[in-house]
Backbone as a printed PyTorch tensor [residue, N CA C, xyz], in Angstrom:
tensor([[[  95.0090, -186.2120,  -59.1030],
         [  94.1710, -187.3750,  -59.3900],
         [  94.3130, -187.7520,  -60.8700]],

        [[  94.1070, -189.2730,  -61.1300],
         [  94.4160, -189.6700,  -62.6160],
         [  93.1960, -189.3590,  -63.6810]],

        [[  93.1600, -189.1480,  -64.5860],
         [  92.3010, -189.0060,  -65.6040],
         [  91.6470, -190.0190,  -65.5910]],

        [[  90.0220, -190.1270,  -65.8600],
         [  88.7480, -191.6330,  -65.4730],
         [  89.9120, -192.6400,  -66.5140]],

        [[  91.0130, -192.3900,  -67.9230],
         [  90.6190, -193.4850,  -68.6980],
         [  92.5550, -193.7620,  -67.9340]],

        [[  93.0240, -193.0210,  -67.5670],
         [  94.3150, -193.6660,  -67.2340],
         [  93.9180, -194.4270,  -65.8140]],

        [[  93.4630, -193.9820,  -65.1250],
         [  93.1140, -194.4470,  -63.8300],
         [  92.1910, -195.7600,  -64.4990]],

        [[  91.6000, -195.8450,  -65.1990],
         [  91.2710, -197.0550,  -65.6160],
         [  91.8570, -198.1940,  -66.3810]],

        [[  92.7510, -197.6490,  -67.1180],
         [  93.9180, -198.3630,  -67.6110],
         [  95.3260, -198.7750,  -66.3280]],

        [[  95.1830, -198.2900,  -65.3930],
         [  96.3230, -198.6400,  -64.4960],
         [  95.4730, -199.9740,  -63.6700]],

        [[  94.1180, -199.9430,  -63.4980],
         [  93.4400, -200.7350,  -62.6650],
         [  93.4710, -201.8080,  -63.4610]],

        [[  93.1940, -201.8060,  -64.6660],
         [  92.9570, -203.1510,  -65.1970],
         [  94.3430, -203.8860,  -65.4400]],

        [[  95.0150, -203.2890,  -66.0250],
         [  96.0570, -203.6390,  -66.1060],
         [  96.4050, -204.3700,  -64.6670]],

        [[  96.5830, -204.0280,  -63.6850],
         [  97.1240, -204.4180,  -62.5960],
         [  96.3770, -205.5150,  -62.2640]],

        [[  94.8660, -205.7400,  -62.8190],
         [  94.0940, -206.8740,  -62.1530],
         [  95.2820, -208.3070,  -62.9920]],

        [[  95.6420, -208.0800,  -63.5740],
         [  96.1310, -209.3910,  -64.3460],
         [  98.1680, -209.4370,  -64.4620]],

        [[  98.3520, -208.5000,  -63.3140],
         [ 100.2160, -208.9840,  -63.5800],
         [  99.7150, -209.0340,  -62.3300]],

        [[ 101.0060, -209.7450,  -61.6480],
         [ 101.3590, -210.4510,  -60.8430],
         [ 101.8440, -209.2490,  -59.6810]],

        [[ 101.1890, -208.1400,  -59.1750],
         [ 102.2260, -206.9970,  -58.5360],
         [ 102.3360, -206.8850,  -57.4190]],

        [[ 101.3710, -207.9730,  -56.4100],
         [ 101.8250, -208.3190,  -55.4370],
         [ 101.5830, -209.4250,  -54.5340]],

        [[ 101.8550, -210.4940,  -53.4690],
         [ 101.8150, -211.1410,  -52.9650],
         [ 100.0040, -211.9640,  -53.3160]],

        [[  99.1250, -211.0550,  -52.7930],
         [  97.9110, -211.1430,  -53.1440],
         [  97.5520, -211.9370,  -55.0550]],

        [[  98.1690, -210.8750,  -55.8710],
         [  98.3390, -210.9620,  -57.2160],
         [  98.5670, -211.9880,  -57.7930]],

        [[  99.9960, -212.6830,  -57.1040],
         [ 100.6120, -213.3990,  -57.3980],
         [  99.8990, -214.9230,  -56.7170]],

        [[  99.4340, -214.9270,  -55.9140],
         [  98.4220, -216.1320,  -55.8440],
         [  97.4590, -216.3270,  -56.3180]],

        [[  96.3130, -215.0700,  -56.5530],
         [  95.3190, -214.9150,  -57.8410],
         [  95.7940, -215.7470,  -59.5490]],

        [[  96.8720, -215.5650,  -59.9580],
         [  97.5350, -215.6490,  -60.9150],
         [  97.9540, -217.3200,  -60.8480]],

        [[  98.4470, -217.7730,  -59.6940],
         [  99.0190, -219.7000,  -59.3200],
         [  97.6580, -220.0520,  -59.4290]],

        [[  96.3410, -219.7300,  -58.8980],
         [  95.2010, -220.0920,  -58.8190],
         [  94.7460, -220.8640,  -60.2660]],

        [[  94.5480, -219.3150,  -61.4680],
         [  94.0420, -219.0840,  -62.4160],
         [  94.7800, -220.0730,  -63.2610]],

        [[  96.6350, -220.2070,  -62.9620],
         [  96.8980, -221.5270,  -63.8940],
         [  96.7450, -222.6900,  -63.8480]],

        [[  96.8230, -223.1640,  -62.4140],
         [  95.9740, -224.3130,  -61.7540],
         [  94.5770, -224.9410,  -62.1630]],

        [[  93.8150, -224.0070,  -62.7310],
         [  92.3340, -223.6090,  -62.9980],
         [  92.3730, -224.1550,  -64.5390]],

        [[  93.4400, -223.1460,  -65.0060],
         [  93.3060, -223.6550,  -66.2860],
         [  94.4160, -224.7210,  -66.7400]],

        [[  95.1390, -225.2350,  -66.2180],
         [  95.0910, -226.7490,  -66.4850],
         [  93.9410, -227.9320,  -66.2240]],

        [[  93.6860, -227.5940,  -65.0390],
         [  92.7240, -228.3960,  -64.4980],
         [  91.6030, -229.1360,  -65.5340]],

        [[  91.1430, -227.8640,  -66.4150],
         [  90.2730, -227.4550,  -67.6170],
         [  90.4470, -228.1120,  -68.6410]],

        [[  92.0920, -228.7380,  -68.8480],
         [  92.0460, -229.1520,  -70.0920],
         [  91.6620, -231.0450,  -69.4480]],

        [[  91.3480, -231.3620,  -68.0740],
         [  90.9410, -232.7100,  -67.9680],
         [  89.3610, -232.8750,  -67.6120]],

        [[  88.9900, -231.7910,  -67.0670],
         [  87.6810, -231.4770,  -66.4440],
         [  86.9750, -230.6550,  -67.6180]],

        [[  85.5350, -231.1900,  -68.1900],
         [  84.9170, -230.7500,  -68.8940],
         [  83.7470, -229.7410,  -68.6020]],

        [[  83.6850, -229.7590,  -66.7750],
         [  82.3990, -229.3000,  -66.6700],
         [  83.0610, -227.9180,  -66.2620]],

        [[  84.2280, -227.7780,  -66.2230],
         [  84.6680, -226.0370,  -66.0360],
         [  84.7260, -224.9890,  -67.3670]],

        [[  84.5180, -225.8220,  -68.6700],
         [  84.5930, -225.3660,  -69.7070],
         [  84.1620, -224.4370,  -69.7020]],

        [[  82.5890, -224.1710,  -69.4130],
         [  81.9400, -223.1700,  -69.4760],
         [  82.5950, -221.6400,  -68.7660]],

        [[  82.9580, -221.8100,  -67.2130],
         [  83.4860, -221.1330,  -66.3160],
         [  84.4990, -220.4430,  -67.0630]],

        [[  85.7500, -221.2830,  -67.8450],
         [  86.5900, -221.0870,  -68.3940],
         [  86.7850, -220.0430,  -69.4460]],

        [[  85.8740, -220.0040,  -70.3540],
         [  85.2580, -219.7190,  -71.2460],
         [  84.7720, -218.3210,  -70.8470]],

        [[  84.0180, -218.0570,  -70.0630],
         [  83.4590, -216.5530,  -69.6160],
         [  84.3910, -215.6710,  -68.7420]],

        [[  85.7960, -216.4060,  -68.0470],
         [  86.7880, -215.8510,  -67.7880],
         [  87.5090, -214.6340,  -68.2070]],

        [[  87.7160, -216.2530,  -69.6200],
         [  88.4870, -215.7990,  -70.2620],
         [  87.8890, -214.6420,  -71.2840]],

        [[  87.0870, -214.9320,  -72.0650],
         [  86.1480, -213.5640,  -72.2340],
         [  85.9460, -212.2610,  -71.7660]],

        [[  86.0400, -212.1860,  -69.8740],
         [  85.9310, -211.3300,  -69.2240],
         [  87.2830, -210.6220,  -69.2430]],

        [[  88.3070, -210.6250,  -69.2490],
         [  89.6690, -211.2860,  -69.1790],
         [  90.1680, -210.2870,  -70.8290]],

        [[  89.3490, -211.0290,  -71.7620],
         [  89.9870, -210.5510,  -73.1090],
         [  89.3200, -208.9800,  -73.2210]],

        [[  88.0600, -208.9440,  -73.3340],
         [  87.2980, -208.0620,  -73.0600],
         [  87.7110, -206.5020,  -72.3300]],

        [[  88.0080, -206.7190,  -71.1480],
         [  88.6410, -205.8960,  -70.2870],
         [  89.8530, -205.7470,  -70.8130]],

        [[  90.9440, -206.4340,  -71.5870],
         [  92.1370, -205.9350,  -71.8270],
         [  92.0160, -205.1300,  -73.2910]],

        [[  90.9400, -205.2960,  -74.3780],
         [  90.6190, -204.8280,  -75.7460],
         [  90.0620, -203.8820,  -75.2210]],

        [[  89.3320, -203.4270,  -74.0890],
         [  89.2270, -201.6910,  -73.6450],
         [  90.2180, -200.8680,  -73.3610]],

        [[  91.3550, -201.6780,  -72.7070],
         [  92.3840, -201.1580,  -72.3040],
         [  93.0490, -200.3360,  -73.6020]],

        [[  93.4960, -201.4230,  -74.5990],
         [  93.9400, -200.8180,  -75.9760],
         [  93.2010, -200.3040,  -76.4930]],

        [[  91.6290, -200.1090,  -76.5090],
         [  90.7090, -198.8870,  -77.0960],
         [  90.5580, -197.7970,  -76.4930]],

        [[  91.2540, -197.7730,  -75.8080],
         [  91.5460, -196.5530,  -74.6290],
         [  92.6010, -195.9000,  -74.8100]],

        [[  93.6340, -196.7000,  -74.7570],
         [  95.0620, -196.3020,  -75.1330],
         [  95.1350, -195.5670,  -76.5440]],

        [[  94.4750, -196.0470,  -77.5010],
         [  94.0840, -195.3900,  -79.2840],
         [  93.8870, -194.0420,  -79.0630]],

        [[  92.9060, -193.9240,  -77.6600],
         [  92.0260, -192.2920,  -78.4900],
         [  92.8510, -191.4000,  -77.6890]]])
Protein backbone atom coordinates (compact mmCIF):
# COMPACT_ATOMS: atom_id res chain seq x y z
CA UNK A 1 0.00 0.00 0.00
CA UNK A 2 1.19 3.69 -0.84
CA UNK A 3 2.28 6.01 1.85
CA UNK A 4 -1.11 8.64 2.94
CA UNK A 5 1.23 11.57 1.12
CA UNK A 6 2.31 9.55 -2.14
CA UNK A 7 -1.02 7.98 -2.47
CA UNK A 8 -2.14 11.46 -2.24
CA UNK A 9 0.09 12.93 -4.59
CA UNK A 10 -0.72 10.18 -7.30
CA UNK A 11 -4.60 11.07 -6.79
CA UNK A 12 -4.34 14.55 -7.31
CA UNK A 13 -2.18 14.60 -9.76
CA UNK A 14 -4.27 12.28 -11.85
CA UNK A 15 -7.48 14.42 -11.13
CA UNK A 16 -6.04 16.99 -13.71
CA UNK A 17 -4.00 14.98 -16.75
CA UNK A 18 -5.86 13.63 -19.13
CA UNK A 19 -5.25 9.53 -18.22
CA UNK A 20 -8.17 8.29 -19.43
CA UNK A 21 -11.16 8.33 -21.69
CA UNK A 22 -13.29 9.61 -18.68
CA UNK A 23 -10.26 12.27 -17.97
CA UNK A 24 -9.98 13.28 -21.13
CA UNK A 25 -13.58 14.56 -21.47
CA UNK A 26 -13.46 16.12 -17.92
CA UNK A 27 -10.49 18.13 -19.35
CA UNK A 28 -12.62 19.14 -23.30
CA UNK A 29 -15.34 20.15 -20.74
CA UNK A 30 -13.14 22.41 -18.43
CA UNK A 31 -11.67 24.18 -21.75
CA UNK A 32 -14.95 24.71 -23.22
CA UNK A 33 -15.89 26.22 -19.74
CA UNK A 34 -13.16 28.30 -19.76
CA UNK A 35 -13.47 29.89 -22.95
CA UNK A 36 -16.94 30.22 -22.59
CA UNK A 37 -15.83 32.56 -19.45
CA UNK A 38 -13.97 34.89 -21.26
CA UNK A 39 -17.71 35.97 -23.06
CA UNK A 40 -20.02 35.06 -20.17
CA UNK A 41 -19.64 37.15 -17.07
CA UNK A 42 -21.88 35.39 -14.78
CA UNK A 43 -19.44 32.18 -14.67
CA UNK A 44 -16.73 34.39 -13.37
CA UNK A 45 -17.37 33.61 -10.07
CA UNK A 46 -17.61 29.60 -10.74
CA UNK A 47 -14.41 30.14 -12.60
CA UNK A 48 -12.64 31.69 -10.11
CA UNK A 49 -13.25 29.04 -7.19
CA UNK A 50 -12.21 26.31 -9.72
CA UNK A 51 -9.57 27.54 -10.42
CA UNK A 52 -8.54 28.21 -6.83
CA UNK A 53 -9.60 24.70 -6.00
CA UNK A 54 -7.46 23.54 -8.83
CA UNK A 55 -4.31 25.78 -7.73
CA UNK A 56 -4.71 24.95 -4.19
CA UNK A 57 -4.75 21.20 -4.53
CA UNK A 58 -1.73 21.29 -6.87
CA UNK A 59 0.52 23.82 -4.15
CA UNK A 60 -0.18 20.73 -1.66
CA UNK A 61 1.00 18.51 -4.05
CA UNK A 62 4.50 20.45 -4.19
CA UNK A 63 4.30 20.96 -0.31
CA UNK A 64 4.25 17.47 -0.09
CA UNK A 65 6.73 16.64 -2.51
CA UNK A 66 9.36 19.30 -0.26
CA UNK A 67 9.12 17.36 3.00
Amino acid sequence: MWPVSLGFIIESVCEVLSINVERKIEMEVWLAFSAKVLVDTTLHELSNKVYNDMHQGLKNVVLTLQH
